[in-house]
């Protein structure tokens, strides 16, 4: 009888292991092996201050992520869709996932350990030694054993010295692949491409075979500092300074602001500097031009060019991101004859707005609101690196009026209508950023 119970126990354990592939990972890394960011900040104060309140630091505290991820999970009944919705934590709380808590989105957030709650942080990235695959955060790690034995910390320098931890040069940390592990996301069951930021760069012109022309993810996002957006359309000067407080002066120290396009989240946490940096990046990503030769025949041509981003515009979770055209045509008496893409009083976009985004489907051609249901891509209208799109607008036919034509390319992290649905009316009010604008009088 005891032998049978033993066999049953072994079988149950094996089934649990097979059904939960992360089980082995949780056993491999104890939480005590990771060092808190505050410890790192004792010697790397500038870098710590840049990282604090960055989107990496706030990956588990971002109110937009928290509300939308809960909305996506709520009400799902199919196990394959639930598996995808539960998997967000793999990138948003990586140390928690590899040490056992949280293992899924629905785990009690109040029980997440402090180190894990700090998001994508120092010891997680600087313990990385490679990746099994370039999506869904499959980093291979070699952490130390806590504060008393922190192990090797890896980075881009081959001459680093520390009296606290061992140091090592890592080619992986100079390569965009380390970014791709989280900035490429596939549905965990359906294999649908949900986020393709790394792939967009990898297949694009910035990933040049010529080293002189090659700009990595780090070459833009870890060169930026206040007032210097460091996009493909601007200068990207090196950041001379100290990587550690008592280290040597270096020609370039990679900045750790990790600025993207979300000014709202930084503002929410009281960091106006990083909020401004996000706007600076957006304002140096695209250009707009117009051709009015046929305007009096009822046609307006608008060209939008991705001049600064090494990935598509927009990028990331692009079924949610909003980038659109706001067009206004008026006469010299300020009478408006034509408008498109103007948000209403609620901040909602009207039907017919020219919007750049991705639409996922349920496998039968029907659009889905929840990304966990994405079995297919129905639409992917975005602008590739250094690429352009031309829009042809049908306008009223003008005869002799003097006209003012104004075109804006606008950006918002998520639709206001969706945020009102998931968080309550105006609880999260997102700013609309003007990325580019042109006005012409004829």
PDB file of N, CA and C in Angstrom, residues 167-260:
ATOM      1  N   UNK A 167      33.564  41.124 -11.926  1.00  0.00           N
ATOM      2  CA  UNK A 167      33.089  41.799 -13.132  1.00  0.00           C
ATOM      3  C   UNK A 167      33.467  40.986 -14.366  1.00  0.00           C
ATOM      4  N   UNK A 168      32.698  41.176 -15.424  1.00  0.00           N
ATOM      5  CA  UNK A 168      32.999  40.466 -16.652  1.00  0.00           C
ATOM      6  C   UNK A 168      32.443  41.180 -17.867  1.00  0.00           C
ATOM      7  N   UNK A 169      33.225  41.189 -18.940  1.00  0.00           N
ATOM      8  CA  UNK A 169      32.727  41.743 -20.199  1.00  0.00           C
ATOM      9  C   UNK A 169      31.710  40.785 -20.791  1.00  0.00           C
ATOM     10  N   UNK A 170      30.640  41.344 -21.367  1.00  0.00           N
ATOM     11  CA  UNK A 170      29.600  40.531 -21.991  1.00  0.00           C
ATOM     12  C   UNK A 170      29.227  41.124 -23.337  1.00  0.00           C
ATOM     13  N   UNK A 171      29.568  40.418 -24.398  1.00  0.00           N
ATOM     14  CA  UNK A 171      29.162  40.857 -25.735  1.00  0.00           C
ATOM     15  C   UNK A 171      27.643  40.905 -25.832  1.00  0.00           C
ATOM     16  N   UNK A 172      26.990  40.014 -25.118  1.00  0.00           N
ATOM     17  CA  UNK A 172      25.523  39.939 -25.117  1.00  0.00           C
ATOM     18  C   UNK A 172      24.905  41.269 -24.686  1.00  0.00           C
ATOM     19  N   UNK A 173      25.543  41.952 -23.758  1.00  0.00           N
ATOM     20  CA  UNK A 173      25.002  43.216 -23.258  1.00  0.00           C
ATOM     21  C   UNK A 173      25.196  44.374 -24.237  1.00  0.00           C
ATOM     22  N   UNK A 174      26.020  44.191 -25.236  1.00  0.00           N
ATOM     23  CA  UNK A 174      26.195  45.227 -26.263  1.00  0.00           C
ATOM     24  C   UNK A 174      25.331  44.944 -27.486  1.00  0.00           C
ATOM     25  N   UNK A 175      24.584  43.870 -27.438  1.00  0.00           N
ATOM     26  CA  UNK A 175      23.821  43.383 -28.584  1.00  0.00           C
ATOM     27  C   UNK A 175      22.329  43.604 -28.366  1.00  0.00           C
ATOM     28  N   UNK A 176      21.610  43.886 -29.426  1.00  0.00           N
ATOM     29  CA  UNK A 176      20.164  44.106 -29.315  1.00  0.00           C
ATOM     30  C   UNK A 176      19.409  42.861 -28.869  1.00  0.00           C
ATOM     31  N   UNK A 177      20.037  41.699 -28.963  1.00  0.00           N
ATOM     32  CA  UNK A 177      19.346  40.457 -28.591  1.00  0.00           C
ATOM     33  C   UNK A 177      18.883  40.467 -27.142  1.00  0.00           C
ATOM     34  N   UNK A 178      19.651  41.117 -26.270  1.00  0.00           N
ATOM     35  CA  UNK A 178      19.248  41.146 -24.869  1.00  0.00           C
ATOM     36  C   UNK A 178      17.933  41.906 -24.702  1.00  0.00           C
ATOM     37  N   UNK A 179      17.703  42.892 -25.567  1.00  0.00           N
ATOM     38  CA  UNK A 179      16.446  43.649 -25.539  1.00  0.00           C
ATOM     39  C   UNK A 179      15.311  42.824 -26.143  1.00  0.00           C
ATOM     40  N   UNK A 180      15.659  42.060 -27.188  1.00  0.00           N
ATOM     41  CA  UNK A 180      14.648  41.287 -27.898  1.00  0.00           C
ATOM     42  C   UNK A 180      13.977  40.227 -27.068  1.00  0.00           C
ATOM     43  N   UNK A 181      14.625  39.783 -25.995  1.00  0.00           N
ATOM     44  CA  UNK A 181      14.020  38.721 -25.196  1.00  0.00           C
ATOM     45  C   UNK A 181      12.678  39.136 -24.592  1.00  0.00           C
ATOM     46  N   UNK A 182      12.503  40.419 -24.325  1.00  0.00           N
ATOM     47  CA  UNK A 182      11.197  40.897 -23.836  1.00  0.00           C
ATOM     48  C   UNK A 182      10.458  41.755 -24.855  1.00  0.00           C
ATOM     49  N   UNK A 183      11.182  42.347 -25.777  1.00  0.00           N
ATOM     50  CA  UNK A 183      10.540  43.234 -26.740  1.00  0.00           C
ATOM     51  C   UNK A 183      10.183  42.519 -28.038  1.00  0.00           C
ATOM     52  N   UNK A 184      10.082  41.213 -27.964  1.00  0.00           N
ATOM     53  CA  UNK A 184       9.405  40.363 -28.935  1.00  0.00           C
ATOM     54  C   UNK A 184       8.516  39.433 -28.126  1.00  0.00           C
ATOM     55  N   UNK A 185       7.240  39.424 -28.421  1.00  0.00           N
ATOM     56  CA  UNK A 185       6.304  38.595 -27.660  1.00  0.00           C
ATOM     57  C   UNK A 185       5.433  37.799 -28.615  1.00  0.00           C
ATOM     58  N   UNK A 186       5.370  36.494 -28.366  1.00  0.00           N
ATOM     59  CA  UNK A 186       4.479  35.614 -29.119  1.00  0.00           C
ATOM     60  C   UNK A 186       3.428  35.051 -28.175  1.00  0.00           C
ATOM     61  N   UNK A 187       2.238  34.804 -28.701  1.00  0.00           N
ATOM     62  CA  UNK A 187       1.204  34.139 -27.912  1.00  0.00           C
ATOM     63  C   UNK A 187       1.749  32.793 -27.455  1.00  0.00           C
ATOM     64  N   UNK A 188       1.605  32.488 -26.179  1.00  0.00           N
ATOM     65  CA  UNK A 188       2.247  31.293 -25.622  1.00  0.00           C
ATOM     66  C   UNK A 188       1.664  29.996 -26.169  1.00  0.00           C
ATOM     67  N   UNK A 189       0.477  30.040 -26.753  1.00  0.00           N
ATOM     68  CA  UNK A 189      -0.140  28.843 -27.330  1.00  0.00           C
ATOM     69  C   UNK A 189      -0.311  28.979 -28.838  1.00  0.00           C
ATOM     70  N   UNK A 190      -0.914  30.065 -29.293  1.00  0.00           N
ATOM     71  CA  UNK A 190      -1.233  30.223 -30.721  1.00  0.00           C
ATOM     72  C   UNK A 190      -0.025  30.658 -31.554  1.00  0.00           C
ATOM     73  N   UNK A 191       1.031  31.137 -30.880  1.00  0.00           N
ATOM     74  CA  UNK A 191       2.265  31.584 -31.546  1.00  0.00           C
ATOM     75  C   UNK A 191       2.069  32.847 -32.384  1.00  0.00           C
ATOM     76  N   UNK A 192       0.960  33.538 -32.210  1.00  0.00           N
ATOM     77  CA  UNK A 192       0.729  34.801 -32.912  1.00  0.00           C
ATOM     78  C   UNK A 192       1.761  35.833 -32.465  1.00  0.00           C
ATOM     79  N   UNK A 193       2.297  36.587 -33.414  1.00  0.00           N
ATOM     80  CA  UNK A 193       3.220  37.670 -33.063  1.00  0.00           C
ATOM     81  C   UNK A 193       2.427  38.813 -32.434  1.00  0.00           C
ATOM     82  N   UNK A 194       2.623  39.031 -31.141  1.00  0.00           N
ATOM     83  CA  UNK A 194       1.869  40.054 -30.416  1.00  0.00           C
ATOM     84  C   UNK A 194       2.644  41.366 -30.302  1.00  0.00           C
ATOM     85  N   UNK A 195       3.938  41.280 -30.117  1.00  0.00           N
ATOM     86  CA  UNK A 195       4.824  42.448 -30.108  1.00  0.00           C
ATOM     87  C   UNK A 195       6.077  42.072 -30.892  1.00  0.00           C
ATOM     88  N   UNK A 196       6.510  42.950 -31.783  1.00  0.00           N
ATOM     89  CA  UNK A 196       7.618  42.589 -32.677  1.00  0.00           C
ATOM     90  C   UNK A 196       8.695  43.671 -32.747  1.00  0.00           C
ATOM     91  N   UNK A 197       8.872  44.425 -31.694  1.00  0.00           N
ATOM     92  CA  UNK A 197       9.806  45.553 -31.721  1.00  0.00           C
ATOM     93  C   UNK A 197      11.220  45.124 -32.129  1.00  0.00           C
ATOM     94  N   UNK A 198      11.717  44.065 -31.517  1.00  0.00           N
ATOM     95  CA  UNK A 198      13.070  43.604 -31.858  1.00  0.00           C
ATOM     96  C   UNK A 198      13.136  43.132 -33.306  1.00  0.00           C
ATOM     97  N   UNK A 199      12.160  42.372 -33.729  1.00  0.00           N
ATOM     98  CA  UNK A 199      12.145  41.857 -35.101  1.00  0.00           C
ATOM     99  C   UNK A 199      12.087  42.996 -36.114  1.00  0.00           C
ATOM    100  N   UNK A 200      11.348  44.055 -35.786  1.00  0.00           N
ATOM    101  CA  UNK A 200      11.264  45.218 -36.672  1.00  0.00           C
ATOM    102  C   UNK A 200      12.641  45.851 -36.859  1.00  0.00           C
ATOM    103  N   UNK A 201      13.400  45.924 -35.749  1.00  0.00           N
ATOM    104  CA  UNK A 201      14.770  46.446 -35.844  1.00  0.00           C
ATOM    105  C   UNK A 201      15.666  45.464 -36.593  1.00  0.00           C
ATOM    106  N   UNK A 202      15.555  44.184 -36.248  1.00  0.00           N
ATOM    107  CA  UNK A 202      16.443  43.161 -36.811  1.00  0.00           C
ATOM    108  C   UNK A 202      16.355  43.101 -38.334  1.00  0.00           C
ATOM    109  N   UNK A 203      15.154  43.295 -38.874  1.00  0.00           N
ATOM    110  CA  UNK A 203      14.946  43.218 -40.317  1.00  0.00           C
ATOM    111  C   UNK A 203      15.052  44.583 -40.994  1.00  0.00           C
ATOM    112  N   UNK A 204      15.354  45.614 -40.214  1.00  0.00           N
ATOM    113  CA  UNK A 204      15.328  46.974 -40.735  1.00  0.00           C
ATOM    114  C   UNK A 204      16.693  47.529 -41.089  1.00  0.00           C
ATOM    115  N   UNK A 205      16.735  48.764 -41.573  1.00  0.00           N
ATOM    116  CA  UNK A 205      17.970  49.382 -42.075  1.00  0.00           C
ATOM    117  C   UNK A 205      18.993  49.722 -40.997  1.00  0.00           C
ATOM    118  N   UNK A 206      18.564  49.871 -39.748  1.00  0.00           N
ATOM    119  CA  UNK A 206      19.523  50.201 -38.690  1.00  0.00           C
ATOM    120  C   UNK A 206      20.381  48.995 -38.307  1.00  0.00           C
ATOM    121  N   UNK A 207      19.907  47.800 -38.622  1.00  0.00           N
ATOM    122  CA  UNK A 207      20.693  46.588 -38.382  1.00  0.00           C
ATOM    123  C   UNK A 207      21.563  46.322 -39.608  1.00  0.00           C
ATOM    124  N   UNK A 208      22.472  47.227 -39.850  1.00  0.00           N
ATOM    125  CA  UNK A 208      23.305  47.183 -41.053  1.00  0.00           C
ATOM    126  C   UNK A 208      24.475  46.211 -40.886  1.00  0.00           C
ATOM    127  N   UNK A 209      24.867  45.592 -41.992  1.00  0.00           N
ATOM    128  CA  UNK A 209      26.056  44.737 -41.974  1.00  0.00           C
ATOM    129  C   UNK A 209      27.327  45.561 -41.790  1.00  0.00           C
ATOM    130  N   UNK A 210      27.240  46.834 -42.134  1.00  0.00           N
ATOM    131  CA  UNK A 210      28.378  47.739 -41.965  1.00  0.00           C
ATOM    132  C   UNK A 210      28.379  48.280 -40.529  1.00  0.00           C
ATOM    133  N   UNK A 211      29.377  47.921 -39.727  1.00  0.00           N
ATOM    134  CA  UNK A 211      29.400  48.367 -38.324  1.00  0.00           C
ATOM    135  C   UNK A 211      29.292  49.881 -38.163  1.00  0.00           C
ATOM    136  N   UNK A 212      29.798  50.641 -39.143  1.00  0.00           N
ATOM    137  CA  UNK A 212      29.750  52.102 -39.046  1.00  0.00           C
ATOM    138  C   UNK A 212      28.321  52.631 -39.146  1.00  0.00           C
ATOM    139  N   UNK A 213      27.458  51.892 -39.821  1.00  0.00           N
ATOM    140  CA  UNK A 213      26.075  52.336 -40.016  1.00  0.00           C
ATOM    141  C   UNK A 213      25.092  51.640 -39.081  1.00  0.00           C
ATOM    142  N   UNK A 214      25.574  50.694 -38.326  1.00  0.00           N
ATOM    143  CA  UNK A 214      24.697  49.883 -37.485  1.00  0.00           C
ATOM    144  C   UNK A 214      24.381  50.614 -36.182  1.00  0.00           C
ATOM    145  N   UNK A 215      23.103  50.741 -35.878  1.00  0.00           N
ATOM    146  CA  UNK A 215      22.668  51.350 -34.618  1.00  0.00           C
ATOM    147  C   UNK A 215      21.810  50.333 -33.882  1.00  0.00           C
ATOM    148  N   UNK A 216      22.272  49.900 -32.734  1.00  0.00           N
ATOM    149  CA  UNK A 216      21.542  48.922 -31.929  1.00  0.00           C
ATOM    150  C   UNK A 216      20.447  49.612 -31.118  1.00  0.00           C
ATOM    151  N   UNK A 217      19.662  48.813 -30.428  1.00  0.00           N
ATOM    152  CA  UNK A 217      18.661  49.375 -29.506  1.00  0.00           C
ATOM    153  C   UNK A 217      19.346  50.290 -28.490  1.00  0.00           C
ATOM    154  N   UNK A 218      20.462  49.785 -27.940  1.00  0.00           N
ATOM    155  CA  UNK A 218      21.209  50.562 -26.949  1.00  0.00           C
ATOM    156  C   UNK A 218      21.740  51.864 -27.540  1.00  0.00           C
ATOM    157  N   UNK A 219      22.028  51.851 -28.852  1.00  0.00           N
ATOM    158  CA  UNK A 219      22.598  53.019 -29.515  1.00  0.00           C
ATOM    159  C   UNK A 219      21.676  54.217 -29.548  1.00  0.00           C
ATOM    160  N   UNK A 220      20.386  54.002 -29.362  1.00  0.00           N
ATOM    161  CA  UNK A 220      19.432  55.116 -29.222  1.00  0.00           C
ATOM    162  C   UNK A 220      18.942  55.230 -27.782  1.00  0.00           C
ATOM    163  N   UNK A 221      18.391  54.121 -27.266  1.00  0.00           N
ATOM    164  CA  UNK A 221      17.698  54.185 -25.977  1.00  0.00           C
ATOM    165  C   UNK A 221      18.637  54.285 -24.783  1.00  0.00           C
ATOM    166  N   UNK A 222      19.923  53.988 -24.976  1.00  0.00           N
ATOM    167  CA  UNK A 222      20.876  54.120 -23.878  1.00  0.00           C
ATOM    168  C   UNK A 222      21.938  55.181 -24.175  1.00  0.00           C
ATOM    169  N   UNK A 223      21.576  56.076 -25.100  1.00  0.00           N
ATOM    170  CA  UNK A 223      22.351  57.299 -25.342  1.00  0.00           C
ATOM    171  C   UNK A 223      21.538  58.523 -24.918  1.00  0.00           C
ATOM    172  N   UNK A 224      20.229  58.356 -24.821  1.00  0.00           N
ATOM    173  CA  UNK A 224      19.384  59.507 -24.516  1.00  0.00           C
ATOM    174  C   UNK A 224      19.601  60.008 -23.095  1.00  0.00           C
ATOM    175  N   UNK A 225      19.568  61.332 -22.964  1.00  0.00           N
ATOM    176  CA  UNK A 225      19.532  61.977 -21.662  1.00  0.00           C
ATOM    177  C   UNK A 225      18.734  63.267 -21.819  1.00  0.00           C
ATOM    178  N   UNK A 226      18.392  63.957 -20.747  1.00  0.00           N
ATOM    179  CA  UNK A 226      17.529  65.134 -20.866  1.00  0.00           C
ATOM    180  C   UNK A 226      18.041  66.137 -21.892  1.00  0.00           C
ATOM    181  N   UNK A 227      17.173  66.497 -22.832  1.00  0.00           N
ATOM    182  CA  UNK A 227      17.522  67.461 -23.862  1.00  0.00           C
ATOM    183  C   UNK A 227      18.228  66.867 -25.063  1.00  0.00           C
ATOM    184  N   UNK A 228      18.579  65.596 -24.987  1.00  0.00           N
ATOM    185  CA  UNK A 228      19.267  64.913 -26.098  1.00  0.00           C
ATOM    186  C   UNK A 228      18.496  63.629 -26.404  1.00  0.00           C
ATOM    187  N   UNK A 229      17.524  63.681 -27.324  1.00  0.00           N
ATOM    188  CA  UNK A 229      16.652  62.523 -27.559  1.00  0.00           C
ATOM    189  C   UNK A 229      17.344  61.325 -28.192  1.00  0.00           C
ATOM    190  N   UNK A 230      18.448  61.553 -28.904  1.00  0.00           N
ATOM    191  CA  UNK A 230      19.246  60.451 -29.467  1.00  0.00           C
ATOM    192  C   UNK A 230      18.412  59.473 -30.287  1.00  0.00           C
ATOM    193  N   UNK A 231      17.677  59.992 -31.260  1.00  0.00           N
ATOM    194  CA  UNK A 231      16.941  59.137 -32.186  1.00  0.00           C
ATOM    195  C   UNK A 231      17.723  59.041 -33.495  1.00  0.00           C
ATOM    196  N   UNK A 232      17.173  58.291 -34.443  1.00  0.00           N
ATOM    197  CA  UNK A 232      17.823  58.176 -35.737  1.00  0.00           C
ATOM    198  C   UNK A 232      17.854  59.474 -36.514  1.00  0.00           C
ATOM    199  N   UNK A 233      17.042  60.447 -36.108  1.00  0.00           N
ATOM    200  CA  UNK A 233      16.976  61.729 -36.824  1.00  0.00           C
ATOM    201  C   UNK A 233      17.745  62.841 -36.114  1.00  0.00           C
ATOM    202  N   UNK A 234      18.372  62.529 -34.993  1.00  0.00           N
ATOM    203  CA  UNK A 234      19.102  63.547 -34.224  1.00  0.00           C
ATOM    204  C   UNK A 234      20.540  63.082 -33.994  1.00  0.00           C
ATOM    205  N   UNK A 235      21.334  63.975 -33.467  1.00  0.00           N
ATOM    206  CA  UNK A 235      22.671  63.575 -33.046  1.00  0.00           C
ATOM    207  C   UNK A 235      22.556  62.665 -31.827  1.00  0.00           C
ATOM    208  N   UNK A 236      23.514  61.780 -31.694  1.00  0.00           N
ATOM    209  CA  UNK A 236      23.542  60.854 -30.565  1.00  0.00           C
ATOM    210  C   UNK A 236      24.936  60.914 -29.917  1.00  0.00           C
ATOM    211  N   UNK A 237      25.240  62.012 -29.274  1.00  0.00           N
ATOM    212  CA  UNK A 237      26.586  62.164 -28.711  1.00  0.00           C
ATOM    213  C   UNK A 237      26.852  61.162 -27.592  1.00  0.00           C
ATOM    214  N   UNK A 238      28.121  60.804 -27.451  1.00  0.00           N
ATOM    215  CA  UNK A 238      28.494  59.909 -26.369  1.00  0.00           C
ATOM    216  C   UNK A 238      28.317  60.614 -25.026  1.00  0.00           C
ATOM    217  N   UNK A 239      28.086  59.813 -24.007  1.00  0.00           N
ATOM    218  CA  UNK A 239      27.812  60.325 -22.673  1.00  0.00           C
ATOM    219  C   UNK A 239      29.045  60.089 -21.792  1.00  0.00           C
ATOM    220  N   UNK A 240      29.957  61.038 -21.828  1.00  0.00           N
ATOM    221  CA  UNK A 240      31.199  60.893 -21.068  1.00  0.00           C
ATOM    222  C   UNK A 240      30.911  60.999 -19.579  1.00  0.00           C
ATOM    223  N   UNK A 241      31.517  60.107 -18.791  1.00  0.00           N
ATOM    224  CA  UNK A 241      31.277  60.178 -17.360  1.00  0.00           C
ATOM    225  C   UNK A 241      31.737  58.935 -16.628  1.00  0.00           C
ATOM    226  N   UNK A 242      31.099  58.680 -15.478  1.00  0.00           N
ATOM    227  CA  UNK A 242      31.485  57.581 -14.600  1.00  0.00           C
ATOM    228  C   UNK A 242      30.393  56.515 -14.591  1.00  0.00           C
ATOM    229  N   UNK A 243      30.788  55.262 -14.825  1.00  0.00           N
ATOM    230  CA  UNK A 243      29.836  54.157 -14.689  1.00  0.00           C
ATOM    231  C   UNK A 243      29.651  53.792 -13.222  1.00  0.00           C
ATOM    232  N   UNK A 244      30.684  54.006 -12.421  1.00  0.00           N
ATOM    233  CA  UNK A 244      30.587  53.822 -10.970  1.00  0.00           C
ATOM    234  C   UNK A 244      31.206  55.035 -10.295  1.00  0.00           C
ATOM    235  N   UNK A 245      30.773  55.290  -9.072  1.00  0.00           N
ATOM    236  CA  UNK A 245      31.160  56.535  -8.409  1.00  0.00           C
ATOM    237  C   UNK A 245      32.673  56.674  -8.237  1.00  0.00           C
ATOM    238  N   UNK A 246      33.367  55.554  -8.033  1.00  0.00           N
ATOM    239  CA  UNK A 246      34.818  55.626  -7.835  1.00  0.00           C
ATOM    240  C   UNK A 246      35.582  55.012  -9.004  1.00  0.00           C
ATOM    241  N   UNK A 247      34.916  54.881 -10.148  1.00  0.00           N
ATOM    242  CA  UNK A 247      35.555  54.292 -11.314  1.00  0.00           C
ATOM    243  C   UNK A 247      36.213  55.331 -12.196  1.00  0.00           C
ATOM    244  N   UNK A 248      36.811  54.892 -13.292  1.00  0.00           N
ATOM    245  CA  UNK A 248      37.480  55.824 -14.204  1.00  0.00           C
ATOM    246  C   UNK A 248      36.482  56.599 -15.059  1.00  0.00           C
ATOM    247  N   UNK A 249      36.915  57.735 -15.582  1.00  0.00           N
ATOM    248  CA  UNK A 249      36.102  58.471 -16.548  1.00  0.00           C
ATOM    249  C   UNK A 249      36.087  57.674 -17.849  1.00  0.00           C
ATOM    250  N   UNK A 250      34.886  57.486 -18.399  1.00  0.00           N
ATOM    251  CA  UNK A 250      34.755  56.711 -19.634  1.00  0.00           C
ATOM    252  C   UNK A 250      34.220  57.610 -20.746  1.00  0.00           C
ATOM    253  N   UNK A 251      34.642  57.304 -21.963  1.00  0.00           N
ATOM    254  CA  UNK A 251      34.186  58.093 -23.110  1.00  0.00           C
ATOM    255  C   UNK A 251      32.676  58.008 -23.274  1.00  0.00           C
ATOM    256  N   UNK A 252      32.126  56.836 -22.966  1.00  0.00           N
ATOM    257  CA  UNK A 252      30.668  56.703 -23.027  1.00  0.00           C
ATOM    258  C   UNK A 252      30.178  55.788 -21.915  1.00  0.00           C
ATOM    259  N   UNK A 253      29.210  56.287 -21.168  1.00  0.00           N
ATOM    260  CA  UNK A 253      28.512  55.478 -20.173  1.00  0.00           C
ATOM    261  C   UNK A 253      27.078  55.324 -20.658  1.00  0.00           C
ATOM    262  N   UNK A 254      26.657  54.104 -20.856  1.00  0.00           N
ATOM    263  CA  UNK A 254      25.289  53.869 -21.320  1.00  0.00           C
ATOM    264  C   UNK A 254      24.299  54.376 -20.277  1.00  0.00           C
ATOM    265  N   UNK A 255      23.394  55.248 -20.722  1.00  0.00           N
ATOM    266  CA  UNK A 255      22.388  55.778 -19.802  1.00  0.00           C
ATOM    267  C   UNK A 255      21.321  54.719 -19.535  1.00  0.00           C
ATOM    268  N   UNK A 256      20.647  54.855 -18.404  1.00  0.00           N
ATOM    269  CA  UNK A 256      19.671  53.849 -17.977  1.00  0.00           C
ATOM    270  C   UNK A 256      18.283  54.460 -17.739  1.00  0.00           C
ATOM    271  N   UNK A 257      17.943  55.462 -18.541  1.00  0.00           N
ATOM    272  CA  UNK A 257      16.588  56.027 -18.472  1.00  0.00           C
ATOM    273  C   UNK A 257      15.584  55.102 -19.156  1.00  0.00           C
ATOM    274  N   UNK A 258      16.047  54.341 -20.147  1.00  0.00           N
ATOM    275  CA  UNK A 258      15.199  53.412 -20.906  1.00  0.00           C
ATOM    276  C   UNK A 258      13.917  54.103 -21.383  1.00  0.00           C
ATOM    277  N   UNK A 259      14.091  55.258 -21.992  1.00  0.00           N
ATOM    278  CA  UNK A 259      12.943  56.068 -22.383  1.00  0.00           C
ATOM    279  C   UNK A 259      12.238  55.485 -23.592  1.00  0.00           C
ATOM    280  N   UNK A 260      10.919  55.402 -23.494  1.00  0.00           N
ATOM    281  CA  UNK A 260      10.081  55.012 -24.616  1.00  0.00           C
ATOM    282  C   UNK A 260       9.132  56.142 -24.947  1.00  0.00           C
TER     283      UNK A 260
END
